[in-house]
């Protein structure tokens, strides 16, 4: 077990690996370290132990091919979630995310693409935790949880930014103090 003490006051116990990969189409993903910490927090809060997670960015056509090959579905989707672990074992999985779908959905919803991308990542992680979204009541539950983790990410990013500002301000003050 590795203990990481972050600059924003949160101890993370990481026993997992989270990798971001590109299949055939990438996207800029800022603040990956903070996002990883929230993904780990999601699994912990949902009572699951995360062992490994690959998040793979791809095009509509790439994801359509996987959808047809593995699920026999002939339509575009924003994400496919594959569980690679046995029931009762630490969670290992793969999230394949269509950058094209995320961008189109963000435009339709009137939100930044990065916000929609993060929502989709949390959506896939929640599927790995056992949440479903076929029924309306299940859709409401998973959407509420997505929003909860988006808020946690926002807070951690603000805390991180504040800590960095305070840290750099303290350094400037110290430097001025030393010059006197």
PDB file of C-alpha atoms in Angstrom:
ATOM      1  CA  UNK A   1       0.000   0.000   0.000  1.00  0.00           C
ATOM      2  CA  UNK A   2       1.272   3.462  -0.913  1.00  0.00           C
ATOM      3  CA  UNK A   3       0.236   6.520   1.072  1.00  0.00           C
ATOM      4  CA  UNK A   4       0.210   9.778  -0.828  1.00  0.00           C
ATOM      5  CA  UNK A   5      -0.298  13.032   1.014  1.00  0.00           C
ATOM      6  CA  UNK A   6      -1.510  15.609  -1.442  1.00  0.00           C
ATOM      7  CA  UNK A   7      -1.136  19.358  -1.270  1.00  0.00           C
ATOM      8  CA  UNK A   8      -4.836  19.762  -0.672  1.00  0.00           C
ATOM      9  CA  UNK A   9      -5.035  17.882   2.610  1.00  0.00           C
ATOM     10  CA  UNK A  10      -6.345  14.513   1.474  1.00  0.00           C
ATOM     11  CA  UNK A  11      -4.611  11.231   2.216  1.00  0.00           C
ATOM     12  CA  UNK A  12      -5.048   8.799  -0.633  1.00  0.00           C
ATOM     13  CA  UNK A  13      -4.365   5.123  -0.171  1.00  0.00           C
ATOM     14  CA  UNK A  14      -3.657   3.893  -3.641  1.00  0.00           C
ATOM     15  CA  UNK A  15      -3.643   0.186  -4.258  1.00  0.00           C
ATOM     16  CA  UNK A  16      -4.768   0.657  -7.811  1.00  0.00           C
ATOM     17  CA  UNK A  17      -3.446   1.800 -11.110  1.00  0.00           C
ATOM     18  CA  UNK A  18      -5.417   4.114 -13.337  1.00  0.00           C
ATOM     19  CA  UNK A  19      -4.138   4.552 -16.881  1.00  0.00           C
ATOM     20  CA  UNK A  20      -5.328   6.964 -19.535  1.00  0.00           C
ATOM     21  CA  UNK A  21      -4.731   5.694 -23.069  1.00  0.00           C
ATOM     22  CA  UNK A  22      -5.561   6.653 -26.640  1.00  0.00           C
ATOM     23  CA  UNK A  23      -6.823   4.075 -29.134  1.00  0.00           C
ATOM     24  CA  UNK A  24      -7.286   6.226 -32.234  1.00  0.00           C
ATOM     25  CA  UNK A  25      -8.483   9.643 -31.024  1.00  0.00           C
ATOM     26  CA  UNK A  26      -7.336  11.589 -27.996  1.00  0.00           C
ATOM     27  CA  UNK A  27      -8.497  14.520 -25.945  1.00  0.00           C
ATOM     28  CA  UNK A  28      -6.730  16.884 -23.561  1.00  0.00           C
ATOM     29  CA  UNK A  29      -7.399  15.889 -19.972  1.00  0.00           C
ATOM     30  CA  UNK A  30      -6.134  18.435 -17.442  1.00  0.00           C
ATOM     31  CA  UNK A  31      -5.621  17.673 -13.730  1.00  0.00           C
ATOM     32  CA  UNK A  32      -5.216  13.910 -14.180  1.00  0.00           C
ATOM     33  CA  UNK A  33      -3.749  13.503 -10.694  1.00  0.00           C
ATOM     34  CA  UNK A  34      -6.794  15.075  -9.044  1.00  0.00           C
ATOM     35  CA  UNK A  35      -9.124  13.073 -11.306  1.00  0.00           C
ATOM     36  CA  UNK A  36      -7.330   9.858 -10.312  1.00  0.00           C
ATOM     37  CA  UNK A  37      -7.767  10.744  -6.628  1.00  0.00           C
ATOM     38  CA  UNK A  38     -11.516  11.260  -7.115  1.00  0.00           C
ATOM     39  CA  UNK A  39     -11.846   8.002  -9.063  1.00  0.00           C
ATOM     40  CA  UNK A  40     -10.124   6.206  -6.176  1.00  0.00           C
ATOM     41  CA  UNK A  41     -12.427   8.019  -3.716  1.00  0.00           C
ATOM     42  CA  UNK A  42     -15.461   6.941  -5.784  1.00  0.00           C
ATOM     43  CA  UNK A  43     -14.553   3.278  -5.478  1.00  0.00           C
ATOM     44  CA  UNK A  44     -13.843   3.618  -1.756  1.00  0.00           C
ATOM     45  CA  UNK A  45     -17.106   5.473  -1.082  1.00  0.00           C
ATOM     46  CA  UNK A  46     -19.040   2.889  -3.089  1.00  0.00           C
ATOM     47  CA  UNK A  47     -17.492   0.096  -1.005  1.00  0.00           C
ATOM     48  CA  UNK A  48     -15.320  -1.367  -3.750  1.00  0.00           C
ATOM     49  CA  UNK A  49     -11.589  -1.918  -3.962  1.00  0.00           C
ATOM     50  CA  UNK A  50     -10.099  -0.787  -7.267  1.00  0.00           C
ATOM     51  CA  UNK A  51      -7.191  -2.830  -8.553  1.00  0.00           C
ATOM     52  CA  UNK A  52      -6.751  -1.495 -12.092  1.00  0.00           C
ATOM     53  CA  UNK A  53      -8.614   0.783 -14.474  1.00  0.00           C
ATOM     54  CA  UNK A  54      -7.783   1.612 -18.087  1.00  0.00           C
ATOM     55  CA  UNK A  55      -9.572   4.590 -19.577  1.00  0.00           C
ATOM     56  CA  UNK A  56      -9.218   4.455 -23.346  1.00  0.00           C
ATOM     57  CA  UNK A  57     -10.160   7.388 -25.583  1.00  0.00           C
ATOM     58  CA  UNK A  58     -11.299   6.598 -29.107  1.00  0.00           C
ATOM     59  CA  UNK A  59     -13.455   7.676 -32.055  1.00  0.00           C
ATOM     60  CA  UNK A  60     -17.099   6.905 -32.751  1.00  0.00           C
ATOM     61  CA  UNK A  61     -16.088   4.332 -35.371  1.00  0.00           C
ATOM     62  CA  UNK A  62     -13.682   2.538 -33.024  1.00  0.00           C
ATOM     63  CA  UNK A  63     -16.307   2.327 -30.263  1.00  0.00           C
ATOM     64  CA  UNK A  64     -19.017   1.281 -32.726  1.00  0.00           C
ATOM     65  CA  UNK A  65     -16.779  -1.637 -33.766  1.00  0.00           C
ATOM     66  CA  UNK A  66     -16.422  -2.729 -30.118  1.00  0.00           C
ATOM     67  CA  UNK A  67     -20.164  -2.276 -29.550  1.00  0.00           C
ATOM     68  CA  UNK A  68     -20.923  -4.508 -32.544  1.00  0.00           C
ATOM     69  CA  UNK A  69     -18.247  -7.097 -31.740  1.00  0.00           C
ATOM     70  CA  UNK A  70     -18.851  -7.564 -28.018  1.00  0.00           C
ATOM     71  CA  UNK A  71     -22.471  -6.493 -27.436  1.00  0.00           C
ATOM     72  CA  UNK A  72     -24.024  -7.016 -30.892  1.00  0.00           C
ATOM     73  CA  UNK A  73     -25.311  -3.411 -30.758  1.00  0.00           C
ATOM     74  CA  UNK A  74     -25.233  -1.462 -34.006  1.00  0.00           C
ATOM     75  CA  UNK A  75     -25.296   2.104 -32.689  1.00  0.00           C
ATOM     76  CA  UNK A  76     -23.016   4.817 -31.401  1.00  0.00           C
ATOM     77  CA  UNK A  77     -22.555   5.289 -27.677  1.00  0.00           C
ATOM     78  CA  UNK A  78     -20.374   7.512 -25.518  1.00  0.00           C
ATOM     79  CA  UNK A  79     -18.917   4.724 -23.356  1.00  0.00           C
ATOM     80  CA  UNK A  80     -18.506   0.989 -23.094  1.00  0.00           C
ATOM     81  CA  UNK A  81     -17.536  -0.467 -19.728  1.00  0.00           C
ATOM     82  CA  UNK A  82     -15.843  -3.847 -19.471  1.00  0.00           C
ATOM     83  CA  UNK A  83     -15.383  -5.573 -16.119  1.00  0.00           C
ATOM     84  CA  UNK A  84     -12.226  -7.678 -16.102  1.00  0.00           C
ATOM     85  CA  UNK A  85     -12.541  -9.037 -12.553  1.00  0.00           C
ATOM     86  CA  UNK A  86     -14.416 -11.855 -10.891  1.00  0.00           C
ATOM     87  CA  UNK A  87     -17.306 -11.113  -8.532  1.00  0.00           C
ATOM     88  CA  UNK A  88     -16.058 -10.501  -4.993  1.00  0.00           C
ATOM     89  CA  UNK A  89     -12.527  -9.611  -6.133  1.00  0.00           C
ATOM     90  CA  UNK A  90     -10.962  -6.149  -6.386  1.00  0.00           C
ATOM     91  CA  UNK A  91     -12.314  -4.307  -9.429  1.00  0.00           C
ATOM     92  CA  UNK A  92     -10.389  -4.306 -12.686  1.00  0.00           C
ATOM     93  CA  UNK A  93     -11.951  -2.799 -15.743  1.00  0.00           C
ATOM     94  CA  UNK A  94     -11.690  -0.888 -18.976  1.00  0.00           C
ATOM     95  CA  UNK A  95     -13.648   2.186 -20.026  1.00  0.00           C
ATOM     96  CA  UNK A  96     -13.729   2.944 -23.757  1.00  0.00           C
ATOM     97  CA  UNK A  97     -14.908   6.492 -24.341  1.00  0.00           C
ATOM     98  CA  UNK A  98     -15.817   8.020 -27.694  1.00  0.00           C
ATOM     99  CA  UNK A  99     -14.319  11.497 -27.849  1.00  0.00           C
ATOM    100  CA  UNK A 100     -16.681  12.268 -30.756  1.00  0.00           C
ATOM    101  CA  UNK A 101     -19.805  11.361 -28.720  1.00  0.00           C
ATOM    102  CA  UNK A 102     -18.576  13.259 -25.653  1.00  0.00           C
ATOM    103  CA  UNK A 103     -18.007  16.417 -27.719  1.00  0.00           C
ATOM    104  CA  UNK A 104     -21.376  16.118 -29.499  1.00  0.00           C
ATOM    105  CA  UNK A 105     -23.228  15.434 -26.227  1.00  0.00           C
ATOM    106  CA  UNK A 106     -21.487  18.367 -24.526  1.00  0.00           C
ATOM    107  CA  UNK A 107     -22.606  20.650 -27.373  1.00  0.00           C
ATOM    108  CA  UNK A 108     -26.206  19.366 -27.093  1.00  0.00           C
ATOM    109  CA  UNK A 109     -26.203  19.775 -23.285  1.00  0.00           C
ATOM    110  CA  UNK A 110     -24.522  23.190 -23.410  1.00  0.00           C
ATOM    111  CA  UNK A 111     -21.650  22.143 -21.127  1.00  0.00           C
ATOM    112  CA  UNK A 112     -17.876  22.157 -21.649  1.00  0.00           C
ATOM    113  CA  UNK A 113     -16.544  18.979 -23.274  1.00  0.00           C
ATOM    114  CA  UNK A 114     -14.169  18.390 -20.347  1.00  0.00           C
ATOM    115  CA  UNK A 115     -17.116  18.397 -17.901  1.00  0.00           C
ATOM    116  CA  UNK A 116     -19.001  15.890 -20.025  1.00  0.00           C
ATOM    117  CA  UNK A 117     -15.862  13.744 -20.348  1.00  0.00           C
ATOM    118  CA  UNK A 118     -15.421  13.645 -16.576  1.00  0.00           C
ATOM    119  CA  UNK A 119     -19.113  12.795 -16.121  1.00  0.00           C
ATOM    120  CA  UNK A 120     -18.762   9.900 -18.565  1.00  0.00           C
ATOM    121  CA  UNK A 121     -15.647   8.637 -16.743  1.00  0.00           C
ATOM    122  CA  UNK A 122     -17.554   8.653 -13.422  1.00  0.00           C
ATOM    123  CA  UNK A 123     -20.504   6.976 -15.174  1.00  0.00           C
ATOM    124  CA  UNK A 124     -18.288   4.105 -16.313  1.00  0.00           C
ATOM    125  CA  UNK A 125     -16.654   3.802 -12.883  1.00  0.00           C
ATOM    126  CA  UNK A 126     -20.107   3.598 -11.286  1.00  0.00           C
ATOM    127  CA  UNK A 127     -21.030   0.780 -13.687  1.00  0.00           C
ATOM    128  CA  UNK A 128     -17.925  -1.059 -12.457  1.00  0.00           C
ATOM    129  CA  UNK A 129     -19.290  -0.567  -8.919  1.00  0.00           C
ATOM    130  CA  UNK A 130     -22.498  -2.329  -9.949  1.00  0.00           C
ATOM    131  CA  UNK A 131     -24.819   0.563 -10.811  1.00  0.00           C
ATOM    132  CA  UNK A 132     -27.209   0.093 -13.727  1.00  0.00           C
ATOM    133  CA  UNK A 133     -28.978   2.633 -15.943  1.00  0.00           C
ATOM    134  CA  UNK A 134     -31.611   0.772 -17.951  1.00  0.00           C
ATOM    135  CA  UNK A 135     -34.593   1.794 -15.774  1.00  0.00           C
ATOM    136  CA  UNK A 136     -35.599   5.420 -15.116  1.00  0.00           C
ATOM    137  CA  UNK A 137     -35.112   5.038 -11.348  1.00  0.00           C
ATOM    138  CA  UNK A 138     -31.613   3.598 -11.925  1.00  0.00           C
ATOM    139  CA  UNK A 139     -30.803   6.438 -14.329  1.00  0.00           C
ATOM    140  CA  UNK A 140     -31.760   8.961 -11.643  1.00  0.00           C
ATOM    141  CA  UNK A 141     -29.531   7.244  -9.070  1.00  0.00           C
ATOM    142  CA  UNK A 142     -26.488   7.011 -11.340  1.00  0.00           C
ATOM    143  CA  UNK A 143     -26.931  10.630 -12.512  1.00  0.00           C
ATOM    144  CA  UNK A 144     -27.092  11.844  -8.903  1.00  0.00           C
ATOM    145  CA  UNK A 145     -23.886   9.952  -8.124  1.00  0.00           C
ATOM    146  CA  UNK A 146     -22.166  11.331 -11.241  1.00  0.00           C
ATOM    147  CA  UNK A 147     -23.060  14.837 -10.068  1.00  0.00           C
ATOM    148  CA  UNK A 148     -21.786  14.064  -6.565  1.00  0.00           C
ATOM    149  CA  UNK A 149     -18.379  13.018  -7.906  1.00  0.00           C
ATOM    150  CA  UNK A 150     -18.248  15.973 -10.317  1.00  0.00           C
ATOM    151  CA  UNK A 151     -18.777  18.234  -7.286  1.00  0.00           C
ATOM    152  CA  UNK A 152     -16.068  16.413  -5.331  1.00  0.00           C
ATOM    153  CA  UNK A 153     -13.684  16.847  -8.273  1.00  0.00           C
ATOM    154  CA  UNK A 154     -14.541  20.548  -8.518  1.00  0.00           C
ATOM    155  CA  UNK A 155     -13.906  21.021  -4.794  1.00  0.00           C
ATOM    156  CA  UNK A 156     -10.587  19.176  -4.892  1.00  0.00           C
ATOM    157  CA  UNK A 157      -9.477  21.199  -7.901  1.00  0.00           C
ATOM    158  CA  UNK A 158     -10.415  24.449  -6.135  1.00  0.00           C
ATOM    159  CA  UNK A 159      -8.608  23.290  -2.972  1.00  0.00           C
ATOM    160  CA  UNK A 160      -5.564  22.416  -5.039  1.00  0.00           C
ATOM    161  CA  UNK A 161      -5.615  25.777  -6.789  1.00  0.00           C
ATOM    162  CA  UNK A 162      -6.041  27.609  -3.479  1.00  0.00           C
ATOM    163  CA  UNK A 163      -3.193  25.648  -1.894  1.00  0.00           C
ATOM    164  CA  UNK A 164      -0.926  26.443  -4.828  1.00  0.00           C
ATOM    165  CA  UNK A 165      -1.809  30.153  -4.657  1.00  0.00           C
ATOM    166  CA  UNK A 166      -1.247  30.261  -0.902  1.00  0.00           C
ATOM    167  CA  UNK A 167       1.992  28.342  -1.281  1.00  0.00           C
ATOM    168  CA  UNK A 168       3.335  30.663  -3.985  1.00  0.00           C
ATOM    169  CA  UNK A 169       2.181  33.726  -2.011  1.00  0.00           C
ATOM    170  CA  UNK A 170       3.981  32.410   1.071  1.00  0.00           C
ATOM    171  CA  UNK A 171       7.134  31.913  -1.008  1.00  0.00           C
ATOM    172  CA  UNK A 172       6.939  35.468  -2.303  1.00  0.00           C
ATOM    173  CA  UNK A 173       6.402  36.819   1.214  1.00  0.00           C
ATOM    174  CA  UNK A 174       9.335  34.806   2.465  1.00  0.00           C
ATOM    175  CA  UNK A 175      11.548  36.058  -0.330  1.00  0.00           C
ATOM    176  CA  UNK A 176      10.611  39.677   0.466  1.00  0.00           C
ATOM    177  CA  UNK A 177      11.219  39.064   4.148  1.00  0.00           C
ATOM    178  CA  UNK A 178      14.668  37.669   3.428  1.00  0.00           C
ATOM    179  CA  UNK A 179      15.623  40.698   1.306  1.00  0.00           C
ATOM    180  CA  UNK A 180      14.985  43.201   4.107  1.00  0.00           C
TER     181      UNK A 180
END
